[in-house]
Amino acid sequence: MLYRLLLGVLVAVVVSAIRPPSAATVTIKNNHPLIFYHGRWDSSPGTWWTGSGFKLNVENLQSLALNLGLHTTSPFAAIGVSINNAPFFTVNASAGITPIPLPPVSSAARGSTTLVRINVEGSVSNRINLESITLNANAVLHPYKPSKLVFQFIGDSFSSGYLLPMGVDQAWTFIVGERYGAEHRINAAPGAALTDVPSYGNVHGISYQYFKVEDTNYYYTTDHNYTTPWNFARDQPPATHVVIHIGANDSAQNVTASQFVQVYTDFLARIRKLYPHQPIFMLTPWGWPTSDGNVYYYYQGQYQEVLNARTTLGDKNIFLVDATGWVSYEDVFPDSLHPTVDGQVKIANEFTAWMENWGLSPNASINA
Ligand SMILES: *[C@@H]1O[C@H](CO)[C@@H](O)[C@H](O)[C@H]1NC(C)=O
Ligand SMILES: *[C@@H]1O[C@H](CO)[C@@H](O)[C@H](O)[C@H]1NC(C)=O
Ligand SMILES: *[C@@H]1O[C@H](CO)[C@@H](O)[C@H](O)[C@H]1NC(C)=O
Ligand SMILES: *[C@@H]1O[C@H](CO)[C@@H](O)[C@H](O)[C@H]1NC(C)=O
Ligand SMILES: *[C@@H]1O[C@H](CO)[C@@H](O)[C@H](O)[C@H]1NC(C)=O
């Protein structure tokens, strides 16, 4: 009897050595140090602001699922996923388990690492609350090595992916980041003015909200109806270039030219404290094109006034990017006058050409 019991145990031990117990997966908790978070995350941790997300560098990756908590947008938040720098595709992620479809792993790629990039696409309905990530059993996390180049974009609908099928992942801001193989942080909200006035559902302007964890959607949530200060020390590595395109909704809210210049100048003073050595690029409007061929611009000449105000204070590291003529009627959705998917690519081309002329070229080997 004892003999048979011991034999049974022995067999079980041998079998389990050959076929390991059903630990078919590895669970990566949200506080794992090798999850490279970017954008704005609250302590749950959950995303705010379009484009926020995380990156993983995984050896032997065969399966991946996100386990999301109750602060995730219901019924889902659209997320963009890119594997090994392939084009982004969309997954609708919901509270509970969301499997991420992966391309089949070729035998040549086994044992090598896979880069996974995930970000929320929307300007609204953009909250994912990451509890953990489930990977296949023999998957191993490696550090993600961030790019030396980090763009910080600040803006309104034009920069946020508003109306685009894949949201921010098709916006000029995101495209520029991709071209340069850069990290991108995008703080852009449709309808928002720079001035801290209510505008099209935004209870605050960007000059207030930029310094907060939450985007202006916080006001419409019941589980997190408050703002908290953003700890800019969490932006690692720090931005290397700051790019701002804003003003359309200040104009729509009848903020006067002199008020706008004052608000923008004050905002830049705060931005300069955060980014003491970084070049700041201030785009002038590309305006609102119309079917008759005219383009309507707002605050003409005022961006130059902002620049002059900063220069007078001794700030020589701010540049005016003249976006006049970048967009015409065929580049916009006729009903909303916002750039289409192709229009956004055109803007990215124009901005990249401007930056090359200024002295920053995309890294050809990253983009080959
Ligand atoms: C996400 O959900 C929306 C609404 O149901 C649907 O139209 C879209 O096709 C879904 N996208 C994906 C990638 O499943
Ligand atoms: C300002 O907000 C309104 C409403 O969302 C929108 O129609 C307009 O296009 C917005 N402009 C920008 C640049 O965000
Ligand atoms: C959020 O709080 C404000 C008051 O601070 C209130 O007016 C608003 O209705 C609240 N939003 C929701 C969705 O409860
Ligand atoms: C801005 O001014 C125009 C023209 O006076 C007016 O029609 C419009 O209602 C004003 N908009 C706001 C938000 O005050
Ligand atoms: C360009 O990219 C290559 C490959 O990732 C990298 O080795 C190189 O250091 C990059 N050069 C610059 C200037 O970032």
CSV table of N, CA and C in Angstrom, one decimal, residues 134-250:
chain,number,residue,atom,x,y,z
A,134,THR,N,-1.3,39.5,-19.4
A,134,THR,CA,-1.0,38.1,-19.4
A,134,THR,C,-0.2,37.7,-20.6
A,135,LEU,N,0.9,37.1,-20.4
A,135,LEU,CA,1.8,36.6,-21.5
A,135,LEU,C,1.9,35.1,-21.5
A,136,ASN,N,2.3,34.5,-22.6
A,136,ASN,CA,2.6,33.1,-22.6
A,136,ASN,C,3.7,32.7,-21.6
A,137,ALA,N,3.7,31.4,-21.2
A,137,ALA,CA,4.5,31.0,-20.1
A,137,ALA,C,6.0,31.4,-20.2
A,138,ASN,N,6.6,31.1,-21.3
A,138,ASN,CA,8.1,31.4,-21.4
A,138,ASN,C,8.4,32.8,-21.8
A,139,ALA,N,7.5,33.7,-21.9
A,139,ALA,CA,7.8,35.1,-22.3
A,139,ALA,C,8.5,35.7,-21.2
A,140,VAL,N,9.5,36.6,-21.6
A,140,VAL,CA,10.3,37.3,-20.6
A,140,VAL,C,10.4,38.8,-20.9
A,141,LEU,N,10.1,39.6,-20.0
A,141,LEU,CA,10.2,41.1,-20.2
A,141,LEU,C,11.6,41.5,-20.2
A,142,HIS,N,12.0,42.4,-21.2
A,142,HIS,CA,13.3,43.1,-21.2
A,142,HIS,C,13.0,44.6,-21.1
A,143,PRO,N,14.0,45.3,-20.7
A,143,PRO,CA,13.8,46.8,-20.7
A,143,PRO,C,13.5,47.3,-22.1
A,144,TYR,N,12.6,48.3,-22.1
A,144,TYR,CA,12.4,49.1,-23.4
A,144,TYR,C,13.3,50.2,-23.4
A,145,LYS,N,14.0,50.4,-24.5
A,145,LYS,CA,15.0,51.5,-24.5
A,145,LYS,C,14.4,52.6,-25.3
A,146,PRO,N,14.0,53.7,-24.6
A,146,PRO,CA,13.3,54.8,-25.3
A,146,PRO,C,14.2,55.6,-26.2
A,147,SER,N,13.6,56.2,-27.2
A,147,SER,CA,14.3,57.0,-28.2
A,147,SER,C,15.0,58.2,-27.5
A,148,LYS,N,16.0,58.7,-28.1
A,148,LYS,CA,16.7,59.9,-27.5
A,148,LYS,C,15.9,61.1,-27.9
A,149,LEU,N,14.9,61.0,-28.8
A,149,LEU,CA,14.2,62.1,-29.2
A,149,LEU,C,12.8,62.0,-28.6
A,150,VAL,N,12.3,63.1,-28.0
A,150,VAL,CA,11.0,63.0,-27.3
A,150,VAL,C,10.2,64.3,-27.7
A,151,PHE,N,9.1,64.1,-28.5
A,151,PHE,CA,8.3,65.3,-28.8
A,151,PHE,C,7.2,65.4,-27.8
A,152,GLN,N,7.0,66.7,-27.3
A,152,GLN,CA,5.8,67.0,-26.5
A,152,GLN,C,4.9,67.9,-27.4
A,153,PHE,N,3.7,67.4,-27.8
A,153,PHE,CA,2.8,68.2,-28.6
A,153,PHE,C,1.7,68.7,-27.7
A,154,ILE,N,1.3,70.0,-27.9
A,154,ILE,CA,0.2,70.5,-27.1
A,154,ILE,C,-0.8,71.2,-28.1
A,155,GLY,N,-2.1,70.9,-28.0
A,155,GLY,CA,-3.0,71.4,-29.0
A,155,GLY,C,-4.5,71.1,-28.8
A,156,ASP,N,-5.2,71.3,-29.8
A,156,ASP,CA,-6.7,71.2,-29.8
A,156,ASP,C,-7.1,70.1,-30.8
A,157,SER,N,-8.3,70.2,-31.3
A,157,SER,CA,-8.8,69.1,-32.2
A,157,SER,C,-7.9,68.8,-33.3
A,158,PHE,N,-7.2,69.8,-33.9
A,158,PHE,CA,-6.4,69.6,-35.1
A,158,PHE,C,-5.2,68.6,-34.8
A,159,SER,N,-4.8,68.5,-33.5
A,159,SER,CA,-3.7,67.7,-33.1
A,159,SER,C,-4.1,66.4,-32.4
A,160,SER,N,-5.4,66.2,-32.2
A,160,SER,CA,-5.8,65.2,-31.3
A,160,SER,C,-6.4,63.9,-32.0
A,161,GLY,N,-6.5,64.0,-33.4
A,161,GLY,CA,-7.1,62.9,-34.1
A,161,GLY,C,-8.6,63.0,-34.2
A,162,TYR,N,-9.2,64.1,-33.8
A,162,TYR,CA,-10.6,64.3,-33.8
A,162,TYR,C,-11.2,64.0,-35.2
A,163,LEU,N,-12.2,63.1,-35.3
A,163,LEU,CA,-12.9,62.7,-36.5
A,163,LEU,C,-12.1,61.7,-37.3
A,164,LEU,N,-10.9,61.3,-37.0
A,164,LEU,CA,-10.1,60.4,-37.8
A,164,LEU,C,-10.5,58.9,-37.3
A,165,PRO,N,-10.6,58.0,-38.3
A,165,PRO,CA,-11.0,56.6,-37.9
A,165,PRO,C,-10.2,56.0,-36.8
A,166,MET,N,-8.9,56.2,-36.8
A,166,MET,CA,-8.0,55.7,-35.8
A,166,MET,C,-7.5,56.7,-34.8
A,167,GLY,N,-8.3,57.8,-34.7
A,167,GLY,CA,-8.0,58.8,-33.7
A,167,GLY,C,-6.6,59.4,-33.8
A,168,VAL,N,-6.0,59.5,-32.7
A,168,VAL,CA,-4.7,60.2,-32.6
A,168,VAL,C,-3.6,59.5,-33.4
A,169,ASP,N,-3.8,58.2,-33.6
A,169,ASP,CA,-2.8,57.4,-34.3
A,169,ASP,C,-2.7,57.8,-35.8
A,170,GLN,N,-3.6,58.6,-36.3
A,170,GLN,CA,-3.6,59.1,-37.6
A,170,GLN,C,-3.4,60.7,-37.7
A,171,ALA,N,-3.1,61.2,-36.5
A,171,ALA,CA,-3.0,62.7,-36.5
A,171,ALA,C,-1.5,63.1,-36.8
A,172,TRP,N,-1.3,64.3,-37.3
A,172,TRP,CA,0.0,64.7,-37.8
A,172,TRP,C,1.0,64.6,-36.6
A,173,THR,N,0.6,64.9,-35.4
A,173,THR,CA,1.4,64.8,-34.2
A,173,THR,C,2.0,63.4,-34.1
A,174,PHE,N,1.2,62.4,-34.2
A,174,PHE,CA,1.6,61.0,-34.0
A,174,PHE,C,2.5,60.6,-35.2
A,175,ILE,N,2.1,61.0,-36.4
A,175,ILE,CA,2.8,60.7,-37.6
A,175,ILE,C,4.3,61.2,-37.5
A,176,VAL,N,4.4,62.5,-37.1
A,176,VAL,CA,5.7,63.1,-36.9
A,176,VAL,C,6.6,62.3,-36.0
A,177,GLY,N,6.0,61.9,-34.8
A,177,GLY,CA,6.7,61.1,-33.9
A,177,GLY,C,7.2,59.8,-34.5
A,178,GLU,N,6.3,59.2,-35.3
A,178,GLU,CA,6.7,57.9,-35.9
A,178,GLU,C,7.9,58.2,-36.9
A,179,ARG,N,7.8,59.2,-37.7
A,179,ARG,CA,8.8,59.5,-38.7
A,179,ARG,C,10.2,59.6,-38.1
A,180,TYR,N,10.2,60.2,-36.9
A,180,TYR,CA,11.5,60.5,-36.2
A,180,TYR,C,11.9,59.3,-35.3
A,181,GLY,N,11.1,58.3,-35.3
A,181,GLY,CA,11.4,57.2,-34.3
A,181,GLY,C,11.4,57.7,-32.9
A,182,ALA,N,10.6,58.8,-32.6
A,182,ALA,CA,10.6,59.5,-31.3
A,182,ALA,C,9.6,58.9,-30.4
A,183,GLU,N,9.8,59.2,-29.1
A,183,GLU,CA,8.7,59.1,-28.2
A,183,GLU,C,7.8,60.3,-28.4
A,184,HIS,N,6.5,60.0,-28.3
A,184,HIS,CA,5.6,61.2,-28.4
A,184,HIS,C,4.6,61.2,-27.3
A,185,ARG,N,4.5,62.5,-26.8
A,185,ARG,CA,3.5,62.8,-25.7
A,185,ARG,C,2.6,63.8,-26.4
A,186,ILE,N,1.3,63.6,-26.4
A,186,ILE,CA,0.4,64.4,-27.1
A,186,ILE,C,-0.7,64.9,-26.1
A,187,ASN,N,-0.8,66.2,-25.8
A,187,ASN,CA,-1.8,66.7,-24.9
A,187,ASN,C,-2.7,67.6,-25.8
A,188,ALA,N,-3.7,67.1,-26.3
A,188,ALA,CA,-4.6,67.8,-27.3
A,188,ALA,C,-6.0,67.4,-27.0
A,189,ALA,N,-6.9,68.4,-27.0
A,189,ALA,CA,-8.3,68.2,-26.7
A,189,ALA,C,-9.2,68.9,-27.7
A,190,PRO,N,-10.1,68.2,-28.4
A,190,PRO,CA,-11.0,68.8,-29.3
A,190,PRO,C,-11.9,69.9,-28.6
A,191,GLY,N,-12.0,71.0,-29.3
A,191,GLY,CA,-12.9,72.1,-28.7
A,191,GLY,C,-12.2,72.9,-27.7
A,192,ALA,N,-11.0,72.6,-27.2
A,192,ALA,CA,-10.5,73.3,-26.1
A,192,ALA,C,-9.8,74.6,-26.6
A,193,ALA,N,-10.0,75.7,-25.8
A,193,ALA,CA,-9.2,76.9,-26.0
A,193,ALA,C,-7.9,76.8,-25.2
A,194,LEU,N,-7.0,77.7,-25.5
A,194,LEU,CA,-5.8,77.8,-24.6
A,194,LEU,C,-6.2,78.5,-23.4
A,195,THR,N,-7.0,79.6,-23.6
A,195,THR,CA,-7.5,80.4,-22.5
A,195,THR,C,-8.3,79.5,-21.6
A,196,ASP,N,-8.3,79.7,-20.3
A,196,ASP,CA,-9.0,78.9,-19.4
A,196,ASP,C,-10.5,79.4,-19.3
A,197,VAL,N,-11.2,79.1,-20.4
A,197,VAL,CA,-12.6,79.4,-20.5
A,197,VAL,C,-13.3,78.1,-21.0
A,198,PRO,N,-14.6,77.9,-20.6
A,198,PRO,CA,-15.3,76.8,-21.1
A,198,PRO,C,-15.5,76.9,-22.6
A,199,SER,N,-15.3,75.8,-23.3
A,199,SER,CA,-15.3,75.8,-24.7
A,199,SER,C,-15.8,74.5,-25.3
A,200,TYR,N,-16.9,74.4,-25.9
A,200,TYR,CA,-17.4,73.2,-26.5
A,200,TYR,C,-17.3,72.0,-25.6
A,201,GLY,N,-17.8,72.1,-24.4
A,201,GLY,CA,-17.8,71.0,-23.5
A,201,GLY,C,-16.5,70.8,-22.6
A,202,ASN,N,-15.5,71.5,-23.0
A,202,ASN,CA,-14.3,71.5,-22.1
A,202,ASN,C,-14.5,72.5,-21.0
A,203,VAL,N,-14.5,72.1,-19.8
A,203,VAL,CA,-14.7,73.0,-18.7
A,203,VAL,C,-13.5,73.9,-18.4
A,204,HIS,N,-12.4,73.5,-18.9
A,204,HIS,CA,-11.2,74.3,-18.7
A,204,HIS,C,-10.4,74.4,-20.1
A,205,GLY,N,-9.6,75.5,-20.2
A,205,GLY,CA,-8.7,75.6,-21.3
A,205,GLY,C,-7.4,74.8,-21.1
A,206,ILE,N,-6.6,74.7,-22.1
A,206,ILE,CA,-5.4,73.9,-22.1
A,206,ILE,C,-4.4,74.6,-21.1
A,207,SER,N,-4.5,75.9,-21.0
A,207,SER,CA,-3.5,76.6,-20.1
A,207,SER,C,-3.7,76.2,-18.6
A,208,TYR,N,-4.9,75.6,-18.3
A,208,TYR,CA,-5.1,75.0,-17.0
A,208,TYR,C,-4.9,73.4,-17.1
A,209,GLN,N,-5.5,72.8,-18.1
A,209,GLN,CA,-5.6,71.3,-18.1
A,209,GLN,C,-4.2,70.7,-18.3
A,210,TYR,N,-3.3,71.4,-19.1
A,210,TYR,CA,-2.0,70.8,-19.4
A,210,TYR,C,-1.3,70.3,-18.1
A,211,PHE,N,-1.5,71.0,-17.0
A,211,PHE,CA,-0.8,70.7,-15.8
A,211,PHE,C,-1.5,69.7,-14.9
A,212,LYS,N,-2.5,69.0,-15.5
A,212,LYS,CA,-3.2,68.0,-14.7
A,212,LYS,C,-3.1,66.6,-15.3
A,213,VAL,N,-3.3,65.6,-14.5
A,213,VAL,CA,-3.3,64.3,-14.9
A,213,VAL,C,-4.4,64.1,-15.9
A,214,GLU,N,-5.6,64.6,-15.6
A,214,GLU,CA,-6.8,64.3,-16.3
A,214,GLU,C,-7.0,65.2,-17.5
A,215,ASP,N,-7.6,64.7,-18.6
A,215,ASP,CA,-8.1,65.6,-19.6
A,215,ASP,C,-9.4,66.1,-19.2
A,216,THR,N,-10.0,67.0,-20.0
A,216,THR,CA,-11.2,67.7,-19.6
A,216,THR,C,-12.5,66.8,-19.5
A,217,ASN,N,-12.3,65.5,-19.9
A,217,ASN,CA,-13.5,64.6,-19.7
A,217,ASN,C,-13.7,64.2,-18.3
A,218,TYR,N,-12.8,64.6,-17.4
A,218,TYR,CA,-13.0,64.2,-16.0
A,218,TYR,C,-14.3,64.7,-15.5
A,219,TYR,N,-14.8,65.8,-16.0
A,219,TYR,CA,-16.0,66.5,-15.5
A,219,TYR,C,-17.2,65.7,-15.8
A,220,TYR,N,-17.1,64.8,-16.8
A,220,TYR,CA,-18.3,64.0,-17.2
A,220,TYR,C,-18.3,62.6,-16.7
A,221,THR,N,-17.3,62.3,-15.8
A,221,THR,CA,-17.2,61.0,-15.2
A,221,THR,C,-17.8,61.0,-13.8
A,222,THR,N,-18.3,59.9,-13.3
A,222,THR,CA,-18.8,59.8,-11.9
A,222,THR,C,-17.7,59.2,-11.0
A,223,ASP,N,-16.8,58.4,-11.6
A,223,ASP,CA,-15.8,57.7,-10.7
A,223,ASP,C,-14.6,58.5,-10.5
A,224,HIS,N,-14.4,59.7,-11.2
A,224,HIS,CA,-13.1,60.4,-11.0
A,224,HIS,C,-13.4,61.9,-11.5
A,225,ASN,N,-14.4,62.5,-10.8
A,225,ASN,CA,-14.8,63.9,-11.2
A,225,ASN,C,-14.0,64.9,-10.4
A,226,TYR,N,-12.7,64.9,-10.7
A,226,TYR,CA,-11.7,65.9,-10.1
A,226,TYR,C,-10.4,65.8,-10.9
A,227,THR,N,-9.6,66.9,-10.6
A,227,THR,CA,-8.3,66.9,-11.3
A,227,THR,C,-7.2,66.8,-10.2
A,228,THR,N,-6.1,66.3,-10.7
A,228,THR,CA,-4.9,66.2,-9.8
A,228,THR,C,-3.7,66.8,-10.6
A,229,PRO,N,-2.7,67.3,-9.9
A,229,PRO,CA,-1.6,67.9,-10.6
A,229,PRO,C,-0.8,66.8,-11.3
A,230,TRP,N,-0.3,67.1,-12.4
A,230,TRP,CA,0.6,66.1,-13.1
A,230,TRP,C,2.0,66.3,-12.6
A,231,ASN,N,2.7,65.2,-12.2
A,231,ASN,CA,4.1,65.3,-11.8
A,231,ASN,C,4.9,65.2,-13.0
A,232,PHE,N,5.5,66.3,-13.5
A,232,PHE,CA,6.2,66.3,-14.7
A,232,PHE,C,7.5,65.4,-14.6
A,233,ALA,N,7.9,65.1,-13.4
A,233,ALA,CA,9.1,64.3,-13.3
A,233,ALA,C,8.8,62.9,-13.8
A,234,ARG,N,7.5,62.5,-13.9
A,234,ARG,CA,7.2,61.2,-14.5
A,234,ARG,C,7.4,61.1,-16.0
A,235,ASP,N,7.5,62.3,-16.6
A,235,ASP,CA,7.8,62.3,-18.1
A,235,ASP,C,9.2,61.9,-18.3
A,236,GLN,N,9.5,60.6,-18.4
A,236,GLN,CA,10.9,60.1,-18.6
A,236,GLN,C,11.0,59.3,-19.9
A,237,PRO,N,12.0,59.6,-20.7
A,237,PRO,CA,12.9,60.7,-20.6
A,237,PRO,C,12.2,62.0,-20.9
A,238,PRO,N,12.7,63.2,-20.4
A,238,PRO,CA,12.0,64.4,-20.6
A,238,PRO,C,11.9,64.8,-22.1
A,239,ALA,N,11.0,65.6,-22.4
A,239,ALA,CA,10.8,66.1,-23.8
A,239,ALA,C,12.1,66.7,-24.3
A,240,THR,N,12.4,66.5,-25.6
A,240,THR,CA,13.5,67.2,-26.2
A,240,THR,C,13.1,68.4,-27.1
A,241,HIS,N,11.8,68.3,-27.5
A,241,HIS,CA,11.2,69.3,-28.4
A,241,HIS,C,9.8,69.5,-28.0
A,242,VAL,N,9.3,70.8,-27.9
A,242,VAL,CA,8.0,71.1,-27.5
A,242,VAL,C,7.3,71.8,-28.7
A,243,VAL,N,6.1,71.3,-29.1
A,243,VAL,CA,5.5,71.8,-30.3
A,243,VAL,C,4.0,72.1,-30.0
A,244,ILE,N,3.6,73.4,-30.3
A,244,ILE,CA,2.3,73.8,-29.9
A,244,ILE,C,1.5,74.4,-31.1
A,245,HIS,N,0.3,73.9,-31.2
A,245,HIS,CA,-0.6,74.5,-32.3
A,245,HIS,C,-1.9,74.7,-31.6
A,246,ILE,N,-2.3,75.9,-31.4
A,246,ILE,CA,-3.5,76.2,-30.7
A,246,ILE,C,-4.1,77.6,-31.0
A,247,GLY,N,-5.3,77.8,-30.7
A,247,GLY,CA,-5.9,79.2,-30.9
A,247,GLY,C,-7.3,79.1,-31.6
A,248,ALA,N,-7.6,78.1,-32.3
A,248,ALA,CA,-8.9,78.1,-33.1
A,248,ALA,C,-10.1,78.3,-32.2
A,249,ASN,N,-10.0,77.6,-31.0
A,249,ASN,CA,-11.2,77.7,-30.1
A,249,ASN,C,-11.2,78.9,-29.2
A,250,ASP,N,-10.0,79.5,-29.0
A,250,ASP,CA,-10.0,80.9,-28.4
A,250,ASP,C,-10.7,81.8,-29.3
